[in-house]
Coordinates of C-alpha atoms and ligand atoms in Angstrom, one line a residue:
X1 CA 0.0 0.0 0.0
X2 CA 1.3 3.3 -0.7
X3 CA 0.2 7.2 -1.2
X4 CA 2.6 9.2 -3.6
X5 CA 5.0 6.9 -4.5
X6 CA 5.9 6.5 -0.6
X7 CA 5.4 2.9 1.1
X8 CA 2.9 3.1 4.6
X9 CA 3.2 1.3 8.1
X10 CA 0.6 -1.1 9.3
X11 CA -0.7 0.3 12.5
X12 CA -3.7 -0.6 14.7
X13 CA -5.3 -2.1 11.6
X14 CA -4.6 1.0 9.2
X15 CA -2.9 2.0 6.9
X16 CA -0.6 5.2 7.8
X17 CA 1.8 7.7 6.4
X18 CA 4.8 7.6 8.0
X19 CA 6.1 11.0 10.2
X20 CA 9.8 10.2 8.6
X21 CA 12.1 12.8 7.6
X22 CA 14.1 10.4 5.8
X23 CA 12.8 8.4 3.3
X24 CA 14.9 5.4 1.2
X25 CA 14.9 4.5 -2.6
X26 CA 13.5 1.1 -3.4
X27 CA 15.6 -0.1 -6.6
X28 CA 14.8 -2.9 -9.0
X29 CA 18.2 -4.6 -9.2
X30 CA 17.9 -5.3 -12.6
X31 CA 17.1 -2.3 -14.3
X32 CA 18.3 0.3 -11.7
X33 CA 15.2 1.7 -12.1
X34 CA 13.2 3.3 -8.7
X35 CA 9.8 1.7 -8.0
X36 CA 9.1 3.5 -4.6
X37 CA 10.6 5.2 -1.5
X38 CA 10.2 3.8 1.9
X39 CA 9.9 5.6 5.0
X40 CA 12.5 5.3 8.1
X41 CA 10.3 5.5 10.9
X42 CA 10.8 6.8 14.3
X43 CA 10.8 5.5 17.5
X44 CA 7.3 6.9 18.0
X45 CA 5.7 4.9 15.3
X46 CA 7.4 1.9 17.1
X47 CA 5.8 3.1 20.3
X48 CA 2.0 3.6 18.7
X49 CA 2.3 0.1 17.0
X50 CA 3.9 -1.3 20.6
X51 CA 1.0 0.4 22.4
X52 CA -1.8 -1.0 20.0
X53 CA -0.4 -4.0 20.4
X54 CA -0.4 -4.7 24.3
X55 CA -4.1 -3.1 24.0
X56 CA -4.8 -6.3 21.5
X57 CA -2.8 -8.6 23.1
X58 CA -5.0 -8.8 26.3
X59 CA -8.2 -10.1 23.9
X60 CA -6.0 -11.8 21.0
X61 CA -4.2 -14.3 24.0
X62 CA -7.8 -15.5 25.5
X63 CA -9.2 -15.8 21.7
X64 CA -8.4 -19.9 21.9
X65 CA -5.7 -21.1 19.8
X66 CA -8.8 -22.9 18.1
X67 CA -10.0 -19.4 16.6
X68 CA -6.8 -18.1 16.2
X69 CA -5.4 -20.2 13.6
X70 CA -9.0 -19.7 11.8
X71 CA -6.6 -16.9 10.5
X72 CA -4.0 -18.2 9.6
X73 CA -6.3 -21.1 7.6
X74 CA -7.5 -17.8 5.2
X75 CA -4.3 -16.1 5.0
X76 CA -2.2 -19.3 3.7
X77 CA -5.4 -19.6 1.1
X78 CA -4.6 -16.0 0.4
X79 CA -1.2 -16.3 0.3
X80 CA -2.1 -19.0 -2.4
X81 CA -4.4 -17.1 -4.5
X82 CA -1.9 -14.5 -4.8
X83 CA 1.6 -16.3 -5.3
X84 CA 2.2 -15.1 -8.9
X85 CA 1.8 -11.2 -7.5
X86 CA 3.7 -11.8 -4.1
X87 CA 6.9 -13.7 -6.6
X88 CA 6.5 -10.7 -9.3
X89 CA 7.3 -8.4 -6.8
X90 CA 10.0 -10.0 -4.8
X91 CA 11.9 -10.7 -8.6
X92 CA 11.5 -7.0 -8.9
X93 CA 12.6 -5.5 -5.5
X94 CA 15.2 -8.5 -4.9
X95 CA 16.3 -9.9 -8.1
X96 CA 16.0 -13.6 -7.7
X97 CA 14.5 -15.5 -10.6
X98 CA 10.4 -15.6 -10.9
X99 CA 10.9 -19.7 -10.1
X100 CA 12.8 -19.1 -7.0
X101 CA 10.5 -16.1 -5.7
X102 CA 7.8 -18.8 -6.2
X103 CA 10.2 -21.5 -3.7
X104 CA 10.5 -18.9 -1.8
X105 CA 7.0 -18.3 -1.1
X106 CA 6.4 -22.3 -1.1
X107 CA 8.5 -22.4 1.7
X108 CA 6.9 -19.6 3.5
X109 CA 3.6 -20.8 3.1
X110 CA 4.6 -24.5 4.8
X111 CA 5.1 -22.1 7.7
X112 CA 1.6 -21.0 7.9
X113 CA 0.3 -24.3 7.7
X114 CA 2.5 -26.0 10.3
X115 CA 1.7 -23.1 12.4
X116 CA -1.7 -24.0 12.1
X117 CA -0.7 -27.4 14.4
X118 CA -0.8 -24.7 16.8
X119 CA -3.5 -26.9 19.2
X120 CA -1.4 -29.7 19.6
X121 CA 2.2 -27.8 19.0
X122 CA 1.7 -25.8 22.3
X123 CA 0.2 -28.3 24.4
X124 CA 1.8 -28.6 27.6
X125 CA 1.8 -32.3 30.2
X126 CA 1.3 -33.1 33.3
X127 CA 1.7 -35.7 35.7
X128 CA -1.0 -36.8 38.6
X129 CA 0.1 -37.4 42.2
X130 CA 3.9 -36.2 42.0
X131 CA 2.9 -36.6 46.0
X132 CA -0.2 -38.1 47.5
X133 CA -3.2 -35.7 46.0
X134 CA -1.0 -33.5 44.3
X135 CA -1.1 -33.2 40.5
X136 CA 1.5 -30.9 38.5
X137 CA 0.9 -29.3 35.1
X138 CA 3.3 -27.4 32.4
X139 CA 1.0 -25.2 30.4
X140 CA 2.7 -22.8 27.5
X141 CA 1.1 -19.0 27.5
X142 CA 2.1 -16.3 25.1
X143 CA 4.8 -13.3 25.9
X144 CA 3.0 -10.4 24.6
X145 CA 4.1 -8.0 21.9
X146 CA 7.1 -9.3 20.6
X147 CA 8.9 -8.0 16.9
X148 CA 10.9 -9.4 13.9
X149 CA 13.5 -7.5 11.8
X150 CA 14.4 -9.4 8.8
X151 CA 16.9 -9.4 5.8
X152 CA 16.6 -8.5 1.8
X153 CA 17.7 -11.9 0.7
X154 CA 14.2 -13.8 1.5
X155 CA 11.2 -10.4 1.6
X156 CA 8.5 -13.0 1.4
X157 CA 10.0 -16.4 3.2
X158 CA 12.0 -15.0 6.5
X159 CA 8.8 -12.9 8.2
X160 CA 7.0 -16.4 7.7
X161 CA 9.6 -18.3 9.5
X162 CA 8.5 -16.5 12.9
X163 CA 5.2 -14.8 12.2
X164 CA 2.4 -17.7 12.0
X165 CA 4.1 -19.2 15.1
X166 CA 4.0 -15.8 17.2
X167 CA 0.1 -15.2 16.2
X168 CA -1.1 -18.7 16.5
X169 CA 0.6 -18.9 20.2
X170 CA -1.6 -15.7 21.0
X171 CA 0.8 -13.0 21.1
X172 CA 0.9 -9.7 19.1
X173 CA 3.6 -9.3 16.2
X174 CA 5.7 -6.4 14.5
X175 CA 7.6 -6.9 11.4
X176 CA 10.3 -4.4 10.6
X177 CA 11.2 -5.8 7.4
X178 CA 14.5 -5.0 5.6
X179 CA 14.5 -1.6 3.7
X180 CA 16.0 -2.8 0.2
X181 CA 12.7 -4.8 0.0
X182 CA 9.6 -3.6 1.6
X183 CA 7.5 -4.1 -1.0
X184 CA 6.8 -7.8 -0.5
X185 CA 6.0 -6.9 3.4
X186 CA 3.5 -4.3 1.9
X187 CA 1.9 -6.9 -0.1
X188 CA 1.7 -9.5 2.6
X189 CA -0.1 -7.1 4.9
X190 CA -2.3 -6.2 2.4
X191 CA -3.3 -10.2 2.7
X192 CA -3.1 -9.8 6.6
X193 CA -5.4 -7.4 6.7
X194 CA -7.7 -9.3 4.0
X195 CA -7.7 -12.5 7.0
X196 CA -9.2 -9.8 9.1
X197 CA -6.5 -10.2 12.1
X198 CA -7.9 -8.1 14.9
X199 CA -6.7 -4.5 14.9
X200 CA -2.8 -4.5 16.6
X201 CA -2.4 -7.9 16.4
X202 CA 0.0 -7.8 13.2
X203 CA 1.7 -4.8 12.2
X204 CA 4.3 -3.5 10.0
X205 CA 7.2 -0.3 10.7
X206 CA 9.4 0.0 8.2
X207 CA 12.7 1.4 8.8
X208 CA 16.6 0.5 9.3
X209 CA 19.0 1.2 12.4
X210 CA 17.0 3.7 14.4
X211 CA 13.7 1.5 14.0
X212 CA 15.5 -1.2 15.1
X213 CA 17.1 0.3 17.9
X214 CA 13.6 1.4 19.1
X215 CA 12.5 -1.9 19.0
X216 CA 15.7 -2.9 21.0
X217 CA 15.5 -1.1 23.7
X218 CA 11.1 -0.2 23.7
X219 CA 10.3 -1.7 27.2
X220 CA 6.8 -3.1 25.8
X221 CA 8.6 -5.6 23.7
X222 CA 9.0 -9.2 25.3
X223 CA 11.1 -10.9 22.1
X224 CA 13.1 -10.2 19.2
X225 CA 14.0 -12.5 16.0
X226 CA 16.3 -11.4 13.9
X227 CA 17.7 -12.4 10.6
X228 CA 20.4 -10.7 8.8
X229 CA 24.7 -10.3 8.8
X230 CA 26.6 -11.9 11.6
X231 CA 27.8 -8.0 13.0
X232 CA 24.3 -7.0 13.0
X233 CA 22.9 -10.6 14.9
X234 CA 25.5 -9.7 17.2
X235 CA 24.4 -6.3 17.9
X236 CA 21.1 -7.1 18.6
X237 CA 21.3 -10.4 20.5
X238 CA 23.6 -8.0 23.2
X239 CA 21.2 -5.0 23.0
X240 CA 18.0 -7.1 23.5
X241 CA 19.5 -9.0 25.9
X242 CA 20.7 -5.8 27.6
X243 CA 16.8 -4.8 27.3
X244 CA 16.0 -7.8 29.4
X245 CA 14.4 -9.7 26.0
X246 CA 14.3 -13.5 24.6
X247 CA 16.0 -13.2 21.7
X248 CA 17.2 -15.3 18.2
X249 CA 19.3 -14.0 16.1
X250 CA 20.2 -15.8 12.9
X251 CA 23.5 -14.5 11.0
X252 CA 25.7 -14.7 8.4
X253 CA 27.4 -18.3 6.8
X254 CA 30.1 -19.9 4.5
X255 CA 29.1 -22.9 3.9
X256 CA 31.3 -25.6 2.4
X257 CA 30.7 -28.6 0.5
X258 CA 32.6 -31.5 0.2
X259 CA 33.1 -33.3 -2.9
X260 CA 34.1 -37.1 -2.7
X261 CA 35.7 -39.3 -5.2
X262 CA 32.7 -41.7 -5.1
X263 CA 30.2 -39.3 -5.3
X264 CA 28.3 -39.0 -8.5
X265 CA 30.0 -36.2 -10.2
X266 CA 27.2 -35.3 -12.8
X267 CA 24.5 -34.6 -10.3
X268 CA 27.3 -33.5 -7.5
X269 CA 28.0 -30.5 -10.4
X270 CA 24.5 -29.7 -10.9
X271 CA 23.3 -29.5 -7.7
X272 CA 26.3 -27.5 -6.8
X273 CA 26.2 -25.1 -9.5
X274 CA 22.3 -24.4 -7.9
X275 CA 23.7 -24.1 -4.6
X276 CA 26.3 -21.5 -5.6
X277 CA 24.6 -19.5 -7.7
X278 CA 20.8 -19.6 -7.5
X279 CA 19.9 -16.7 -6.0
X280 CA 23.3 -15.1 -7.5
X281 CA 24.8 -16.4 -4.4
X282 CA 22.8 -14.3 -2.1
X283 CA 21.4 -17.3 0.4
X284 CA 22.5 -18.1 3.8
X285 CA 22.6 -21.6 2.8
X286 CA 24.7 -20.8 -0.3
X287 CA 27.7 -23.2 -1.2
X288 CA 30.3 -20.6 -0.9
X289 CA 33.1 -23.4 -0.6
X290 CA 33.9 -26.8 -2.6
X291 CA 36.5 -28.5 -0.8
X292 CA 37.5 -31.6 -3.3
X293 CA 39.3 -34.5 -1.8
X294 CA 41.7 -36.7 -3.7
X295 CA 40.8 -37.3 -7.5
X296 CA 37.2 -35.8 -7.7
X297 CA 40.3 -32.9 -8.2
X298 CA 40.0 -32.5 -11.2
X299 CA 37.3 -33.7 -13.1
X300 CA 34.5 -31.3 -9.9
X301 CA 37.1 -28.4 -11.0
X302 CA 36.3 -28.8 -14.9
X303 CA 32.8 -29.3 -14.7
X304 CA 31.9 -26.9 -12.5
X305 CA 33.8 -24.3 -14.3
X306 CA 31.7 -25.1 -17.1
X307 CA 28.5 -24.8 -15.2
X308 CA 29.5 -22.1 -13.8
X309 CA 30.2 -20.4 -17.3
X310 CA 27.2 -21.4 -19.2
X311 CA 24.6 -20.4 -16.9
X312 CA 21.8 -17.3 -18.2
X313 CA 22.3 -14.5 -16.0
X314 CA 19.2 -12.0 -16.9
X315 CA 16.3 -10.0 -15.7
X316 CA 14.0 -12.9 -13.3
X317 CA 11.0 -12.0 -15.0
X318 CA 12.6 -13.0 -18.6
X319 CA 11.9 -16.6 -19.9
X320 CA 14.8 -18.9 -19.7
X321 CA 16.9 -16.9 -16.8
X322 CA 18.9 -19.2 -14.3
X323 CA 20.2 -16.3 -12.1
X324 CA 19.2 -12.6 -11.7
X325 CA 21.3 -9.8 -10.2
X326 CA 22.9 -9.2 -7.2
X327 CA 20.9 -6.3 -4.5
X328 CA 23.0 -3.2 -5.4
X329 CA 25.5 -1.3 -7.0
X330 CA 27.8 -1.3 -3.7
X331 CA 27.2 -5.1 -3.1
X332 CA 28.2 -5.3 -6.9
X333 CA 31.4 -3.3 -5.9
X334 CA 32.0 -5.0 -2.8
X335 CA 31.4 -8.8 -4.1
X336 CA 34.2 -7.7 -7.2
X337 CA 37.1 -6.4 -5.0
X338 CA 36.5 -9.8 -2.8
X339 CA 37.1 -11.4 -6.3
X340 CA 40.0 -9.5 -6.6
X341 CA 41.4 -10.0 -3.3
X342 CA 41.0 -13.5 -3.3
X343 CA 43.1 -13.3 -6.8
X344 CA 46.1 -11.5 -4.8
X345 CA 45.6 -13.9 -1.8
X346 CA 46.6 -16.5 -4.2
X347 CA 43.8 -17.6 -6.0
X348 CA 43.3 -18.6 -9.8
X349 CA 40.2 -17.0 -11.7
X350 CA 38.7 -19.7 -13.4
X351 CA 35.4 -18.0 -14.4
X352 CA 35.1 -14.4 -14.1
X353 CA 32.2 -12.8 -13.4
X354 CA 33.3 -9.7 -12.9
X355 CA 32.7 -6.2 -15.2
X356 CA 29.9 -7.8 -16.9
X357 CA 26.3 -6.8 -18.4
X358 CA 23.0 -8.0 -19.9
X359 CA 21.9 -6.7 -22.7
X360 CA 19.2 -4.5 -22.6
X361 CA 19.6 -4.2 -18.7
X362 CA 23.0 -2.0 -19.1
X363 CA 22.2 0.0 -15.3
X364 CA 21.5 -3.4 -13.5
X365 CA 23.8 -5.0 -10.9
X366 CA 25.1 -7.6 -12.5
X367 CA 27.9 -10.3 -11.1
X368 CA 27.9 -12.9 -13.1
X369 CA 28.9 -16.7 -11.9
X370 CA 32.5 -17.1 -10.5
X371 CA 35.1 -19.7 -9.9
X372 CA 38.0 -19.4 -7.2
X373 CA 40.7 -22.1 -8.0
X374 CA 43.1 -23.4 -5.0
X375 CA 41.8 -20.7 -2.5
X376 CA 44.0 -20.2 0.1
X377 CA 42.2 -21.7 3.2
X378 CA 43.9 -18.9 5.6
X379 CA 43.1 -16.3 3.4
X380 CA 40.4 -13.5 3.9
X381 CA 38.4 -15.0 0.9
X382 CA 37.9 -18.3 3.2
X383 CA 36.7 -16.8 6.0
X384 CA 34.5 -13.5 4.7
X385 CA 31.0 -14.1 3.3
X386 CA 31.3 -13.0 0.1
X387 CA 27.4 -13.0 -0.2
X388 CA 27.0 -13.3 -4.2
X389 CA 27.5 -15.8 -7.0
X390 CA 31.5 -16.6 -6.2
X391 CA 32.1 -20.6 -5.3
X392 CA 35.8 -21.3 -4.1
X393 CA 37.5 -24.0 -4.3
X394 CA 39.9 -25.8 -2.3
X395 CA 41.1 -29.6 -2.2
X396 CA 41.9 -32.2 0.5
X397 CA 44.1 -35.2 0.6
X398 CA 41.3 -36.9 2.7
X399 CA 38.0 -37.2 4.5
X400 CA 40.0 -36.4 7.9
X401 CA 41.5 -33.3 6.3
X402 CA 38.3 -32.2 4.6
X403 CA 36.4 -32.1 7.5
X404 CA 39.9 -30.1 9.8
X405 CA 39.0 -27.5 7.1
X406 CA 35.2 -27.5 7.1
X407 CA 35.5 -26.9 10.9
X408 CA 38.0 -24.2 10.4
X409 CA 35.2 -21.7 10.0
X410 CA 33.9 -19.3 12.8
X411 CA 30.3 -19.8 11.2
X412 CA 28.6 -22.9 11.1
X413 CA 25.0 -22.3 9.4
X414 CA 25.9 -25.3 7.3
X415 CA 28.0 -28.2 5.6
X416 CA 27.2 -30.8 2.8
X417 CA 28.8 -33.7 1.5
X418 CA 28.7 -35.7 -1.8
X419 CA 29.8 -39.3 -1.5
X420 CA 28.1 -43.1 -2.4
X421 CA 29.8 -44.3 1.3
X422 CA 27.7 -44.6 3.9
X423 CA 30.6 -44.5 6.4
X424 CA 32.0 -41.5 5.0
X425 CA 28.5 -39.2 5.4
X426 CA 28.4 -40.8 8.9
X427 CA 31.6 -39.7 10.2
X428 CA 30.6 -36.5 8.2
X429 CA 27.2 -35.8 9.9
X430 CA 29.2 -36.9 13.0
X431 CA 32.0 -34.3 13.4
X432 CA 31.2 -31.4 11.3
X433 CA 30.8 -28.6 13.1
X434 CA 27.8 -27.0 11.5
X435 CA 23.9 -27.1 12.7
X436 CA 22.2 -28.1 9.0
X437 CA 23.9 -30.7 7.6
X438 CA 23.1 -32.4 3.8
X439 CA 24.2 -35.2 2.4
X440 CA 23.8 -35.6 -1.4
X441 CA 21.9 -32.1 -0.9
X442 CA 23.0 -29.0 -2.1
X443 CA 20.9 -26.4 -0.2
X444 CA 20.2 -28.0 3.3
X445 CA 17.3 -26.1 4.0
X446 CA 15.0 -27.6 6.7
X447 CA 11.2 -28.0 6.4
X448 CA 9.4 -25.8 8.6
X449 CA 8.7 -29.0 10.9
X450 CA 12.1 -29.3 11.8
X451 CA 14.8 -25.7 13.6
X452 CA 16.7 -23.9 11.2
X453 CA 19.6 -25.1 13.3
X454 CA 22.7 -22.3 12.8
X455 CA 25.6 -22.5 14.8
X456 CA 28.4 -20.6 16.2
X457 CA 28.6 -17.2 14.4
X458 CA 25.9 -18.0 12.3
X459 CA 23.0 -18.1 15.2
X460 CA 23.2 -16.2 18.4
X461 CA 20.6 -17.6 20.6
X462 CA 19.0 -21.0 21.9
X463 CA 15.8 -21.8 20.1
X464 CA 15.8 -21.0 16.6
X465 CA 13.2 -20.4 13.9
X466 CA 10.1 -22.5 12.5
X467 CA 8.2 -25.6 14.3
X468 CA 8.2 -26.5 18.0
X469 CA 11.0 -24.4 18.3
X470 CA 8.9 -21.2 17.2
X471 CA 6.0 -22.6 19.6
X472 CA 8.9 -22.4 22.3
X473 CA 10.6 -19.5 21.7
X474 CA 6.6 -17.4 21.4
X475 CA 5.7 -19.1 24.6
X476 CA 6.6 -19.0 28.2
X477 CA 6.0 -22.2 30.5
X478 CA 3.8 -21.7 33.8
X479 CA 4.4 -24.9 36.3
X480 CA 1.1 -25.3 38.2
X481 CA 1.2 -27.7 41.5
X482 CA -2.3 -28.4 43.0
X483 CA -3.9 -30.2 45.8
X484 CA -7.6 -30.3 46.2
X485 CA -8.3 -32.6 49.5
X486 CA -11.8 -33.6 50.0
X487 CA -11.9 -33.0 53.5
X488 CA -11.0 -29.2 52.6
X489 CA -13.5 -28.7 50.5
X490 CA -15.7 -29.5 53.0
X491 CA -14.8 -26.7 55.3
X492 CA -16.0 -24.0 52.6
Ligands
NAD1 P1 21.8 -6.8 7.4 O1 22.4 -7.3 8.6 O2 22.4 -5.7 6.7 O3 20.3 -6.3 7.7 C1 19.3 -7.2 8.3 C2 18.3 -6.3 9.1 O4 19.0 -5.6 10.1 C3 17.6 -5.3 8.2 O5 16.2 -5.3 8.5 C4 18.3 -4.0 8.5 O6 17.4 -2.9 8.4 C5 18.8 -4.2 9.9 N1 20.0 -3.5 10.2 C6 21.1 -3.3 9.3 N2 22.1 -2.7 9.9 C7 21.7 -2.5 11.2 C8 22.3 -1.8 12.3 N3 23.6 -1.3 12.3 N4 21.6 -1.7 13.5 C9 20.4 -2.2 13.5 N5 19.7 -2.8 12.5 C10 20.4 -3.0 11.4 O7 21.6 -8.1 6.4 P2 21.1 -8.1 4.9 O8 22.2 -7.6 4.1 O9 19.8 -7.6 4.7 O10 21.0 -9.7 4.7 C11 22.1 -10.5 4.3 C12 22.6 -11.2 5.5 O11 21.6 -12.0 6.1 C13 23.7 -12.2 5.1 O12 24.8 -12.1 6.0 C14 23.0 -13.6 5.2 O13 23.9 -14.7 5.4 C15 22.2 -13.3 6.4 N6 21.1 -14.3 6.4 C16 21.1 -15.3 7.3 C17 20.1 -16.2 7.4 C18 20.2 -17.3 8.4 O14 19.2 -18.1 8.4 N7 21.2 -17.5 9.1 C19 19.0 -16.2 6.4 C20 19.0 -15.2 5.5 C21 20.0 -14.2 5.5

């Protein structure tokens, strides 16, 4: 929704005009071209949406979970109906291809439904005569107003992954989505509001850092989930924690790959060339690093240089287009010079995808598909998330030595290996140090049943997003002990 070219906030069930004096530039990536202006919102727009939400949040946490996720039932039908609208737009604010705006949303939408398992998800237990006549009971009740601040690399996915969990365990949520893409979050409110959420119970600030840092530090606020770059997770896991808030903050990742000499080199290529460059590289689950080990040397190198080289780099929307461009000109800048550094750290250039264009989309950000030979594993390139379509590559004697440099890494979001030995993925899923873990998979994305399970630099909290954790993390556990003697009873 927006007035004059200028993108609204979601308060109290309306839609409002920001008070901002600053207002950003929304960009499509791929033609340069301006498609709106977003507001950065001030604290006191955090405050109004903080306040209408404790005002809800006193009727929204006795409506029973039963009625709640009647909501969520119509928004994941909406959410349906308007799929090909909600993927247009994230292509156009983001960049990725129309086909992975559409997984994108597929994978958000799984949210809402297993969300919808609210009734059973947040049932609690209890155990009868823990003493003689004494019965004791775990129930889970909802924290309140709590808020989500979210990255450019998923508009449409990432508010899913905590949303439908924090409504359908009754408390009140605020999405500050990230300001490179607020256009998806605009859409998706428009289909919040179409579900008829009570007034207060969802709502939407946009903004950057001072937004944020009103959210950190506004006392009404009982949680914060955050996904974004490992500095930033960092900065508000301390701040919110500071604030006296549960927080989750998911960050930034390299994740390496190992390629076997048994695996199946064909599909091994393919699936990596996805991994590495679908969404140009821009996915916290990326294959940023292909560690070979003993003769799958050469022939991983070759192929995947070819992959690499033949694949159509164009506008998302455009028919036949494998990868799209990268967010913006000075990610375009950045993700070059890391090219460049990794050359003077040692590295070869096998592919480069660097000075490049599409024709007919001269102004957009384009990076086109990499290759890092012999990467030196000391390096800055091996430990910097490069965050765009750039696969390096590095190569172990063995297993044992693979692994040494898997674990290397501060981050640990996650690792993959390709092999036909069962004993090698076992002592694989055993020792890596990394919380998602494929095997044979290239992009180790849970389902929304199961924790997006980061670790180390890449998550800075306990329970993480999606499923039972969600329910967890939205929900604080009252212990009830009881005794009811007859002969008591009596007396009144
Ligand atoms: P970012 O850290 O720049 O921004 C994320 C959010 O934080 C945005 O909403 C932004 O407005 C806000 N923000 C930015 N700087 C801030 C500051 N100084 N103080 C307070 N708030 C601030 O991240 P991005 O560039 O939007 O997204 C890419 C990053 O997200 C990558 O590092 C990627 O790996 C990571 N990511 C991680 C996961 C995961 O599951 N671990 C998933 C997706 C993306």
């Amino acid at each position: 929704m927006s007035t004059n070219g200028q993108l609204l906030n979601f308060i109290n069930g309306q839609w409002q005009r920001s008070s901002a004096s600053q207002y950003l530039d929304v960009t499509n990536p791929a033609t340069a071209r301006v498609m709106t202006r977003v507001p950065l919102s001030p604290a006191a727009e955090v405050d109004a949406a903080v306040q209408a939400g404790l005002q809800a949040f006193t009727e929204w946490r006795r409506t029973p979970v039963t009625d709640r996720i009647q909501y969520l039932f119509k928004l994941k039908n909406l959410l349906e109906e308007h799929l090909d609208e909600i993927a247009r737009t994230i292509t156009n604010e983001c960049g990725k291809t129309y086909a992975e705006s559409v997984g994108e949303m597929r994978r958000g939408i799984e949210n809402v439904e297993v969300a919808c398992g609210a009734p059973s998800l947040m049932q609690g237990y209890n155990n009868e005569d823990i003493a003689r006549g004494i019965d004791e009971h775990m129930i889970r009740q909802p924290l309140g107003v709590v808020a989500a601040i979210t990255p450019f690399n998923f508009p449409g996915m990432i508010p899913l992954w905590f949303m439908p969990y924090a409504l359908a365990t009754g408390n009140c949520f605020i999405l500050k989505p990230s300001e490179k893409v607020p256009m998806t979050s605009q859409k998706l409110f428009e289909l919040l509001e179409a579900a008829g959420f009570p007034p207060g119970v969802v709502q939407l600030v946009n903004g950057s850092k001072e937004t944020v840092d009103a959210l950190l530090d506004h006392p009404g606020i009982k949680a914060i989930s955050f996904v974004g770059s490992t500095p930033v997770a960092k900065y508000v896991y301390s701040r919110a924690a500071a604030n006296g808030k549960r927080a989750q903050c998911q960050g930034g990742a390299k994740n390496p790959v190992v390629i076997m000499p048994d695996a199946d080199m064909d599909a091994a290529t393919r699936i990596m060339a996805d991994s590495a460059f679908g969404c140009a590289g821009q996915r916290c689950l990326a294959a940023s690093v292909a560690i070979t080990v003993g003769e799958a040397r050469d022939i991983f190198t070759e192929q995947i240089a070819d992959a690499a080289a033949s694949r159509k780099v164009g506008y998302g929307l455009d028919e036949g287009v494998e990868m799209g461009p990268v967010i913006t000109r000075e990610s375009k800048a950045r993700i070059e010079s890391l090219i460049t550094k990794g050359e003077q750290e040692g590295a070869r250039v096998l592919v480069d995808g660097r000075g490049k264009q599409v024709s007919g989309y001269e102004e957009g950000f384009w990076v086109f598909p990499t290759v890092l030979d012999s990467v030196n594993p000391e390096g800055e390139i091996a430990r910097t998330e490069i965050f765009g379509p750039v696969l390096s590559l590095m190569h172990a004697r063995d297993i044992d030595e693979a692994i040494e440099l898997v674990n290397k890494r501060p981050y640990g979001n996650m690792a993959c290996i390709f092999t036909s030995s069962g004993a090698t993925a076992r002592q694989f899923r055993y020792e890596v140090d990394a919380g998602n873990v494929g095997i044979n998979i290239g992009v180790a994305a849970p389902m929304a049943f199961f924790p997006f399970s980061g670790w180390n630099e890449s998550f800075f909290g306990d329970l993480h997003a999606q499923g039972r954790h969600g329910v967890e993390f939205y929900t604080q556990t009252k212990v009830v002990v009881e005794r009811w003697p007859r002969e008591w009873s009596r007396k009144f």
